[in-house]
mmCIF file of C-alpha atoms in Angstrom:
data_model
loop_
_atom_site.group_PDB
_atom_site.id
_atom_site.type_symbol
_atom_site.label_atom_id
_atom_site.label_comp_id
_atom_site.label_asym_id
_atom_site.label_seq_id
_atom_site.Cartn_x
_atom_site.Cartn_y
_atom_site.Cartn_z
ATOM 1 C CA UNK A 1 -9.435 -4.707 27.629
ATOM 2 C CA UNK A 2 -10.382 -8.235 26.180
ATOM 3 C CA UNK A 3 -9.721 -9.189 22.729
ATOM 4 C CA UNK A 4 -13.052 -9.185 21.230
ATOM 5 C CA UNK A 5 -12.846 -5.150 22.578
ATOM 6 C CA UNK A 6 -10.376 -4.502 21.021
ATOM 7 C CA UNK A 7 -10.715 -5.642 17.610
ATOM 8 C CA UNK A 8 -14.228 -4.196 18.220
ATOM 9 C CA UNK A 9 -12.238 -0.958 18.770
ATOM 10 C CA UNK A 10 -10.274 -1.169 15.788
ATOM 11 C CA UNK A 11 -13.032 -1.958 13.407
ATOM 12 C CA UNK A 12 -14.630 1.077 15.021
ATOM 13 C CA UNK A 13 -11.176 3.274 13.773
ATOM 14 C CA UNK A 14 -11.109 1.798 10.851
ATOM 15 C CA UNK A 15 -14.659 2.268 9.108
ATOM 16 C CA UNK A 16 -14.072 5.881 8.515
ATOM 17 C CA UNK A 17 -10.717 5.192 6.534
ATOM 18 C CA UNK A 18 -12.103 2.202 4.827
ATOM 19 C CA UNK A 19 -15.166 4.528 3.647
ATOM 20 C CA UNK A 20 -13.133 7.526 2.777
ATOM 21 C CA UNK A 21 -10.910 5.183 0.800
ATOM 22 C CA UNK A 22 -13.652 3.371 -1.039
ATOM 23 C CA UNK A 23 -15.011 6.801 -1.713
ATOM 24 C CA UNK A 24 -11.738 8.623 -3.223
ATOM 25 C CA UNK A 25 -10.714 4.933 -5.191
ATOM 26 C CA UNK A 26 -14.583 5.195 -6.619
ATOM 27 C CA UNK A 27 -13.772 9.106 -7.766
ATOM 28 C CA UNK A 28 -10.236 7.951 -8.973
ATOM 29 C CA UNK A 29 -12.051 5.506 -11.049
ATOM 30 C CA UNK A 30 -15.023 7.594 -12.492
ATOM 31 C CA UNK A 31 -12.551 10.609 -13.012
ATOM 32 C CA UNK A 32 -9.213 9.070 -15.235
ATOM 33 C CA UNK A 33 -9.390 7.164 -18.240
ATOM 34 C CA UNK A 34 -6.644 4.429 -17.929
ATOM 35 C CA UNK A 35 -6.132 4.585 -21.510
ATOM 36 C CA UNK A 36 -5.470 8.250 -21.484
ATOM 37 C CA UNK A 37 -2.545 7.351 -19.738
ATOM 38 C CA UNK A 38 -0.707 5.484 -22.196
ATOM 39 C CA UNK A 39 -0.071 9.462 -24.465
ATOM 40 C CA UNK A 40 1.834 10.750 -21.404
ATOM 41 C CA UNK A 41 4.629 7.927 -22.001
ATOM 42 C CA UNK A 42 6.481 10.115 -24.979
ATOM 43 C CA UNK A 43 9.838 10.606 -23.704
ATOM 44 C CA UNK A 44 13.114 9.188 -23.647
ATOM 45 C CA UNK A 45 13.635 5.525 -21.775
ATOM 46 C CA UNK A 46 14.859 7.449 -18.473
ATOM 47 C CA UNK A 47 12.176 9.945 -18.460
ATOM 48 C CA UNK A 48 9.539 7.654 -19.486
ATOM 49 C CA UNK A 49 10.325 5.236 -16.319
ATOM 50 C CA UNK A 50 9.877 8.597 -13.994
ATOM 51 C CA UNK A 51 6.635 8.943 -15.730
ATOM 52 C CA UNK A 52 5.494 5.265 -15.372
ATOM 53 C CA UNK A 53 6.691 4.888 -11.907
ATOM 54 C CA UNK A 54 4.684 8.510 -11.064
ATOM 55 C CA UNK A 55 1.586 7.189 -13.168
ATOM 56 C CA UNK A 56 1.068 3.524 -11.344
ATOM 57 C CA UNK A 57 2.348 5.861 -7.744
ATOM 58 C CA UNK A 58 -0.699 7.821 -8.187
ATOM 59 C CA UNK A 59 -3.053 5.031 -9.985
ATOM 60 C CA UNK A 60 -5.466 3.340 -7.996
ATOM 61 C CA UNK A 61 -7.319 -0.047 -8.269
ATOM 62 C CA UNK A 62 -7.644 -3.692 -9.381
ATOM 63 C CA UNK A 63 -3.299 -4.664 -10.280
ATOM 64 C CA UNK A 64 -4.961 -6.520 -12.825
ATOM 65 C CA UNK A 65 -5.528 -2.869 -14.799
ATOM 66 C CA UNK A 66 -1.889 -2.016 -14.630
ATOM 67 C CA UNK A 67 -0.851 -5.393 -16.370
ATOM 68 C CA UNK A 68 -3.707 -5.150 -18.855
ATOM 69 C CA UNK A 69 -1.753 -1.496 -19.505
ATOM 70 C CA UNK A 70 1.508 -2.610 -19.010
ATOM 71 C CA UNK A 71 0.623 -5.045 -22.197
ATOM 72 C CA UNK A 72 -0.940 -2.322 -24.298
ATOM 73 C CA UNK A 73 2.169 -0.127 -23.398
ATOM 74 C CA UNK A 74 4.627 -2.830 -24.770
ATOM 75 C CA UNK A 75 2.765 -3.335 -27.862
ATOM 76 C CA UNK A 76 2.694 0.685 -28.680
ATOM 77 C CA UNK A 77 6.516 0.231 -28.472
ATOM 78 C CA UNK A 78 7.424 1.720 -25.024
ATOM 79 C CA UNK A 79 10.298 0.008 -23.095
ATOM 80 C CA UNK A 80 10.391 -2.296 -20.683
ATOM 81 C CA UNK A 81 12.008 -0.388 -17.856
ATOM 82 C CA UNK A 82 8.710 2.319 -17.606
ATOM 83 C CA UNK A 83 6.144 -0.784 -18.133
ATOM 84 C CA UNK A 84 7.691 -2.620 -15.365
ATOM 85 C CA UNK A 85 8.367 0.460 -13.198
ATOM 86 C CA UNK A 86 4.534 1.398 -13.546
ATOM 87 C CA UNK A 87 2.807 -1.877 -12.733
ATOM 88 C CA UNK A 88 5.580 -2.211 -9.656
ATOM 89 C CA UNK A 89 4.702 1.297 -8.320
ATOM 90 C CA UNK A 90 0.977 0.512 -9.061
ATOM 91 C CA UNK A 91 0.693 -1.834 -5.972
ATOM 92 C CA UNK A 92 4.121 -0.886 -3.771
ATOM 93 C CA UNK A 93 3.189 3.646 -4.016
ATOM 94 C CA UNK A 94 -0.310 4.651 -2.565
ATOM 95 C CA UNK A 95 -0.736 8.790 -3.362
ATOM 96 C CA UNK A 96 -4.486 7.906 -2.767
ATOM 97 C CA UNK A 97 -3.955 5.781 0.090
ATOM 98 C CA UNK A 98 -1.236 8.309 1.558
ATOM 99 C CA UNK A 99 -3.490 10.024 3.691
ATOM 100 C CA UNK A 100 -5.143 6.875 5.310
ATOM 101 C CA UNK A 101 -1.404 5.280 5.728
ATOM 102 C CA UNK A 102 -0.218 8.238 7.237
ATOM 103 C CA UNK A 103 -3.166 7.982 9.913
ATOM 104 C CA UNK A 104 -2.836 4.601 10.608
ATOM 105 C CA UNK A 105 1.124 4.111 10.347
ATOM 106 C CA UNK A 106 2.476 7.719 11.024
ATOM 107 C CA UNK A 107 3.827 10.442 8.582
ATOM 108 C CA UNK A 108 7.158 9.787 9.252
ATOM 109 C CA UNK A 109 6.915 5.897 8.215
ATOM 110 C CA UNK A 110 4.246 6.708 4.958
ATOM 111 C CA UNK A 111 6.440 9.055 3.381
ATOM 112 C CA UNK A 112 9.798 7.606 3.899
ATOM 113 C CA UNK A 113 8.408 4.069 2.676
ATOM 114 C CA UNK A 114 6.554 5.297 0.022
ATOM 115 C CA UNK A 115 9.201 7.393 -1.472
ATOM 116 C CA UNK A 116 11.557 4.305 -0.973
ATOM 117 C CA UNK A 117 8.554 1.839 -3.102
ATOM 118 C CA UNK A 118 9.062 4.671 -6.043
ATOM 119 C CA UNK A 119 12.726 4.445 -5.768
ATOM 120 C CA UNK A 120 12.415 0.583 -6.116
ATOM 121 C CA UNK A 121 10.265 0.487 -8.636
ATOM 122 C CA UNK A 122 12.118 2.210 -10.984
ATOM 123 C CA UNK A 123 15.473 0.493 -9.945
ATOM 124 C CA UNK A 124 13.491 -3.170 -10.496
ATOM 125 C CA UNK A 125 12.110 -1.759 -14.006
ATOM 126 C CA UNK A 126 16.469 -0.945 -15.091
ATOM 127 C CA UNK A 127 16.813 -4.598 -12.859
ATOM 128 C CA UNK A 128 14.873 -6.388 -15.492
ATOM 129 C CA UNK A 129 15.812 -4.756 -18.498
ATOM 130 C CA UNK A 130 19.698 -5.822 -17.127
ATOM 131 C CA UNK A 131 18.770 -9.811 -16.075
ATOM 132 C CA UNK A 132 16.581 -9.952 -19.481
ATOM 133 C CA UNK A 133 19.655 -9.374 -21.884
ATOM 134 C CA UNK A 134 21.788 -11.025 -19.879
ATOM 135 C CA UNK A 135 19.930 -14.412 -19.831
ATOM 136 C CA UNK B 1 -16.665 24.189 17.001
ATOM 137 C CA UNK B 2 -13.139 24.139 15.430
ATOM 138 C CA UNK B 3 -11.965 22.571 18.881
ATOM 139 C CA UNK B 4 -14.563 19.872 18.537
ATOM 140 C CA UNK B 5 -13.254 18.949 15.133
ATOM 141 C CA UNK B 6 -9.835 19.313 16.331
ATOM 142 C CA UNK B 7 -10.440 16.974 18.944
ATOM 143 C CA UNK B 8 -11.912 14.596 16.355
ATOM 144 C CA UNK B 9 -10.023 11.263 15.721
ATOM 145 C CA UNK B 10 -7.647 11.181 12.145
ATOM 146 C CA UNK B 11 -9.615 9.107 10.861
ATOM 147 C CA UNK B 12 -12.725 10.577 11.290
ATOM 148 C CA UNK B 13 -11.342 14.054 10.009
ATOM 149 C CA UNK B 14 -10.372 12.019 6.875
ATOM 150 C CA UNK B 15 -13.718 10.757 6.317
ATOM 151 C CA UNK B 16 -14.949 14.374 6.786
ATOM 152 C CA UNK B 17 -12.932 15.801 4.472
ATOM 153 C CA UNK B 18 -14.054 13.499 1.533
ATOM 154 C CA UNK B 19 -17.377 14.182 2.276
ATOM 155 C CA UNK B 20 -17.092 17.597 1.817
ATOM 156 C CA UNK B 21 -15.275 16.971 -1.384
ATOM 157 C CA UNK B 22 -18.143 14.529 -2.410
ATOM 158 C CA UNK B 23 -20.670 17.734 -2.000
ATOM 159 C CA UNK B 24 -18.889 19.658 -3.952
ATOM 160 C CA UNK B 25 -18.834 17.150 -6.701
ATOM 161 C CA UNK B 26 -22.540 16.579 -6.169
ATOM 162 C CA UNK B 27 -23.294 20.557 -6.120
ATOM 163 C CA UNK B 28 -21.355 20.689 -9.135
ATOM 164 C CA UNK B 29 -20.815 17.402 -11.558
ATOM 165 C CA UNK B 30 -23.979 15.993 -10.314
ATOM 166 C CA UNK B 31 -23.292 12.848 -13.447
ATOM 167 C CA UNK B 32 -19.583 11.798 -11.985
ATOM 168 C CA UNK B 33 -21.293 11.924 -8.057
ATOM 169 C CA UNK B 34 -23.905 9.351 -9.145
ATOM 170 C CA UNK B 35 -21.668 7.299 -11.459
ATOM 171 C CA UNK B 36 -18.417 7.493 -8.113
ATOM 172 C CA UNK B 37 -21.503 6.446 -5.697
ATOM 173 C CA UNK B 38 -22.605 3.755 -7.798
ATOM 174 C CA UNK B 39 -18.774 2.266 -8.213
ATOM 175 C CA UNK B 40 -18.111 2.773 -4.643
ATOM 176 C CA UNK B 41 -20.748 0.920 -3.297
ATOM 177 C CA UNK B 42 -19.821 -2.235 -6.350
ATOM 178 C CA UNK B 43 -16.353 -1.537 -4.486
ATOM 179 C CA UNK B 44 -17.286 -1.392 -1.351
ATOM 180 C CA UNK B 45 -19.453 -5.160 -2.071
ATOM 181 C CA UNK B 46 -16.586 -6.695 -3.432
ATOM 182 C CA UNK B 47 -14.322 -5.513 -0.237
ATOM 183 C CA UNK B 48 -16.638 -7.495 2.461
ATOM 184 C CA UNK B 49 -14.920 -10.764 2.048
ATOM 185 C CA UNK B 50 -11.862 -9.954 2.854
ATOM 186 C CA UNK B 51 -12.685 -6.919 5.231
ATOM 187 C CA UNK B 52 -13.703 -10.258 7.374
ATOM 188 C CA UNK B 53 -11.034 -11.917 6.614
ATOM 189 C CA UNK B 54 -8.775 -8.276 8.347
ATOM 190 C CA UNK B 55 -11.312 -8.528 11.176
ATOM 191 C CA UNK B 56 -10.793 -11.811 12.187
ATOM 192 C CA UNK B 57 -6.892 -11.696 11.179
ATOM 193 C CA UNK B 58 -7.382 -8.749 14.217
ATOM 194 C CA UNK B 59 -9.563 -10.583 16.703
ATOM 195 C CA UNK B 60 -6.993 -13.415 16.267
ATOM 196 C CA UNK B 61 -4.117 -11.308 17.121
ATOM 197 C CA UNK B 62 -5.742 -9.838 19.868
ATOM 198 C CA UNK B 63 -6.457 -13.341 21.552
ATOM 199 C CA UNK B 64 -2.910 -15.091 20.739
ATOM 200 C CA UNK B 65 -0.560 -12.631 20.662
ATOM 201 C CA UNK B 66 -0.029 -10.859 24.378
ATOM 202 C CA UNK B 67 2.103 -7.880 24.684
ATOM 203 C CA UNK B 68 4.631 -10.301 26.112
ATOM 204 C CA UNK B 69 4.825 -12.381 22.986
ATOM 205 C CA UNK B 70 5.237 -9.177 20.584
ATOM 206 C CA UNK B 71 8.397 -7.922 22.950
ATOM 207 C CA UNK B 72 10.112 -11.117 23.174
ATOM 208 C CA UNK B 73 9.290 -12.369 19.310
ATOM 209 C CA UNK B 74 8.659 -9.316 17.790
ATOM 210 C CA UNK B 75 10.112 -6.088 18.995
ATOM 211 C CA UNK B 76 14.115 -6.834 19.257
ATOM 212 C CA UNK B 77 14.623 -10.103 18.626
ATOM 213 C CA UNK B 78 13.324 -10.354 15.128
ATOM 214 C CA UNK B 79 15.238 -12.813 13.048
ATOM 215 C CA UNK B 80 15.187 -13.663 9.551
ATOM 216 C CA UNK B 81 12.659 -16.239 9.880
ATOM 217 C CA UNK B 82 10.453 -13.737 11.099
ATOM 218 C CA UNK B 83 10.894 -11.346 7.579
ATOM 219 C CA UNK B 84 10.288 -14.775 5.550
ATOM 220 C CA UNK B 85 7.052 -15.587 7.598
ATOM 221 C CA UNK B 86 5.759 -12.146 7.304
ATOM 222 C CA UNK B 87 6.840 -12.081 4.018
ATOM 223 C CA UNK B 88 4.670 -15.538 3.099
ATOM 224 C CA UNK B 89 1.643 -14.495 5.207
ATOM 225 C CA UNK B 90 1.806 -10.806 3.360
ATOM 226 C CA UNK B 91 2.171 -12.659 -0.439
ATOM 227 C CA UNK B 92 -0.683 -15.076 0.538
ATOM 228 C CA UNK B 93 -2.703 -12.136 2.266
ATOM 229 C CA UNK B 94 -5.901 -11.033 0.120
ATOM 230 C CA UNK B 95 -7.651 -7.827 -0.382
ATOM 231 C CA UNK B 96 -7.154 -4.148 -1.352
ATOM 232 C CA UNK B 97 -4.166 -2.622 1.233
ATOM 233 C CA UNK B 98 -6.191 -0.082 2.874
ATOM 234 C CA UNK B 99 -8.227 -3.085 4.687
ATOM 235 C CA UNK B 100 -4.802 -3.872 5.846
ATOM 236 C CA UNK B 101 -3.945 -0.726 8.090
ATOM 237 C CA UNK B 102 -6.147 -1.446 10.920
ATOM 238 C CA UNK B 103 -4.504 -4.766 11.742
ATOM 239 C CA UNK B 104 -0.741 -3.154 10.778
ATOM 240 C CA UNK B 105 -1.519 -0.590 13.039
ATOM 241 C CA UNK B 106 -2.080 -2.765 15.964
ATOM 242 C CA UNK B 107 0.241 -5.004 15.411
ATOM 243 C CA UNK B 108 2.644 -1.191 15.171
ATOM 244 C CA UNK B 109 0.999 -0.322 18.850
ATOM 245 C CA UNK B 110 2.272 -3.332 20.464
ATOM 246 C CA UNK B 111 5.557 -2.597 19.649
ATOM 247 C CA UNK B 112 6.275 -4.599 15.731
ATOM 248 C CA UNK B 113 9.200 -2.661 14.005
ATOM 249 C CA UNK B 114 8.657 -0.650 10.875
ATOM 250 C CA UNK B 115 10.537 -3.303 8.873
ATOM 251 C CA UNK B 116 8.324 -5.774 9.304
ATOM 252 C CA UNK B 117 5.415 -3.395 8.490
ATOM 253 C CA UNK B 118 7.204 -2.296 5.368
ATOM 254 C CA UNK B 119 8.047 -5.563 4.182
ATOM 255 C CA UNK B 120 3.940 -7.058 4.475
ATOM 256 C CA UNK B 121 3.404 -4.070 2.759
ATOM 257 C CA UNK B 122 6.204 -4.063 0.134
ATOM 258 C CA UNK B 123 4.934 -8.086 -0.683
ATOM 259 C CA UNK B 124 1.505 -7.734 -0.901
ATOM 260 C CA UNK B 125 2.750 -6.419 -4.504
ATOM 261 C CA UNK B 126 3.318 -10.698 -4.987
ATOM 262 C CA UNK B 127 -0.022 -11.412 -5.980
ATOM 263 C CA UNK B 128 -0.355 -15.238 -6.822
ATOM 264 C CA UNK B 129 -3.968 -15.814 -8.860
ATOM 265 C CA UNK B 130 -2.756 -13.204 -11.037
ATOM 266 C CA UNK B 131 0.332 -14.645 -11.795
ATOM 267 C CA UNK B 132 -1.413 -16.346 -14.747
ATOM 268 C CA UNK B 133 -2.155 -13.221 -16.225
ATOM 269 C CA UNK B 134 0.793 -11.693 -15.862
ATOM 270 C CA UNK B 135 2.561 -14.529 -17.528
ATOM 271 C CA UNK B 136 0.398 -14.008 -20.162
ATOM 272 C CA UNK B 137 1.322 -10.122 -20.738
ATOM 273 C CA UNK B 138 5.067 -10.221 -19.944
ATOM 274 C CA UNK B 139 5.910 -13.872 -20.594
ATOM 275 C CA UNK B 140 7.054 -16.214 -17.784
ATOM 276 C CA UNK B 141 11.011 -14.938 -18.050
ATOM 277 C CA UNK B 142 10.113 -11.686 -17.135
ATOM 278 C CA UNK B 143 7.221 -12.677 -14.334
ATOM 279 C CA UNK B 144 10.016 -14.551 -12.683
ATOM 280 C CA UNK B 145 12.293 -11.784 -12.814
ATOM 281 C CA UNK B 146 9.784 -9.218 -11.672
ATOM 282 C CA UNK B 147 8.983 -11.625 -8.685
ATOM 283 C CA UNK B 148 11.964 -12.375 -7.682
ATOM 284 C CA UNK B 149 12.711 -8.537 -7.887
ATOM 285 C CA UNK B 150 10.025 -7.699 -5.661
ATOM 286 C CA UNK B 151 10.819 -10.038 -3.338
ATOM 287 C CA UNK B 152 13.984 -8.799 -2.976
ATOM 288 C CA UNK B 153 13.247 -5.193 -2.589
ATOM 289 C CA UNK B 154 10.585 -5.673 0.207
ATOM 290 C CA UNK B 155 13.774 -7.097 2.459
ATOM 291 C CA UNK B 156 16.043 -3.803 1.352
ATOM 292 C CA UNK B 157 13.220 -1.703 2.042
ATOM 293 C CA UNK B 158 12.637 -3.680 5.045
ATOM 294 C CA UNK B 159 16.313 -3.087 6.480
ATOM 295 C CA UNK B 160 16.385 0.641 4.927
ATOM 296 C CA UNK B 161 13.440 1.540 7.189
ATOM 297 C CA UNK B 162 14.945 -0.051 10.327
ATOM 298 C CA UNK B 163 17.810 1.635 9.064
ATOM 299 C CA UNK B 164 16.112 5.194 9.164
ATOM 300 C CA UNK B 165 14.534 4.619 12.497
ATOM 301 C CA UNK B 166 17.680 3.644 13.917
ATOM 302 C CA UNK B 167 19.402 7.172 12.705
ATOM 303 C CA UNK B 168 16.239 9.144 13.691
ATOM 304 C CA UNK B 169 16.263 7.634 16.874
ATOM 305 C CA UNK B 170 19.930 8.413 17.462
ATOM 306 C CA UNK B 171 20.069 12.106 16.336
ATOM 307 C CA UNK B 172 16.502 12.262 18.548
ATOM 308 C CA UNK B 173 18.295 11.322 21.919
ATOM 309 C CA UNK B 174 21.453 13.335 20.762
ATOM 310 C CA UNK B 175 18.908 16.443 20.183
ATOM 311 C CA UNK B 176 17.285 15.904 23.645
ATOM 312 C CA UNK B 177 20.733 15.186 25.495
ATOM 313 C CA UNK B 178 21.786 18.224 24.303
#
């Protein structure tokens, strides 16, 4: 197979994903307010990082959203462990993209890296609290 | 029929199934169908730059890199100046993720570990034109901090994946020696 038959191959395997994806991101779009987002954040510091690490897992779009949030959600007076948690998972966690990832990369490999993203985002959100009161 | 569409590749089930969502939505919320088709296709404009930029990222790949290349540079053998180039090409690396998949999943086929896949993935988080903004929001302390966070978690999740395989792999062979 020569090169230009192959990538001719994979743009061929990749159109229906790319469409599909384009499609569900459009719905994902049309469907949530962003801003209705911010009233789910009304918990305790631990709690509310679960919730912002679940909200930017299953968000989907332009990263420059999440900080445009992320801003709002510091000036309503939620911490900065669920503000940085949410704009980390926001572009590391893919629910949308899950089902295109796992075709492409495997189930196995989607899941277990996704699930690991979530666990880092939180842990970075705690991460930065820790460095930002120590320096 | 069902053994056609079982036949069918994963992708192209995929695209299936959201089009039978879409109907729905069109039988049903006729308003949101118009408005979704109207920011798909503004989506779908502003993707064509840099769904080139995948493709030729692809045809590139296809034309350097030989099968030989990925098992002797790639497959084993990967140092840590492989993670930091992967890591710089991922951070400098434009577009939405999705576009990405196609060209991950080659480079997966000819043998790349799941590390390396994880940490492009974990780094495309790094996005440098909107570090401006984010400076902006969360002052330039914390941007650092969050970058330098990130950057650091797409090497642990890097080695954690490897790390995964590696155990799966084992109890695999265990299971079928057994």
């Amino acid at each position: 197979m020569t090169p230009l038959s192959k990538t001719l191959k994979s743009i061929l395997m990749t159109l229906p994903i790319l469409v599909g994806m384009v499609l569900l991101i459009g719905l994902f779009q049309t469907v949530v307010n962003p801003e209705a987002m911010l009233t789910l954040f009304r918990f305790n510091e631990v709690l509310n990082s679960f919730v912002g690490a679940s909200l930017g897992a299953v968000a989907a779009g332009n990263p420059i959203t999440s900080y445009i949030l992320g801003g709002e959600m510091l000036e309503i007076g939620i911490g900065i462990v669920p503000v940085v948690a949410f704009i980390i998972a926001w572009v590391t966690v893919g629910i949308v993209q899950l089902p295109a990832e796992i075709i492409m990369l495997g189930k196995r490999f989607a899941i277990v890296r996704n699930i690991l993203s979530f666990i880092s985002a939180i842990l970075i959100g705690i991460l930065t609290y820790v460095i930002l009161q120590i320096c | 029929m069902l053994k056609k569409i079982k036949n069918l590749p994963g992708a192209v089930k995929f695209l299936i199934v959201v089009l039978i969502l879409f109907c729905g939505i069109g039988i049903f919320a006729q308003d949101i169908f118009i408005e979704n088709i109207q920011k798909s296709f503004m989506l779908f404009k502003s993707l064509v730059p840099s769904l080139l930029l995948v493709f030729l990222f692809i045809y590139i790949f296809n034309l350097i890199i030989t099968d030989k290349f990925v098992k002797k540079h790639l497959h084993k053998n990967v140092g840590i100046i492989h993670y930091i180039a992967v890591a710089v090409v991922a951070i400098l690396s434009t577009g939405p993720i999705y576009m990405w998949y196609a060209y991950l999943s080659n480079v997966k086929k000819e043998g790349v570990n799941d590390g390396l896949i994880a940490l492009f993935l974990y780094n495309r988080a790094i996005k440098l034109p909107l570090l401006p903004l984010m400076i902006s929001y969360f002052s330039l302390k914390t941007t650092i901090i969050i970058t330098l966070l990130t950057l650091i978690f797409s090497f642990l999740n890097a080695i954690l994946i490897n790390l995964f395989n590696k155990q799966y792999n084992h109890e695999n062979s265990n299971r079928i020696n057994n």
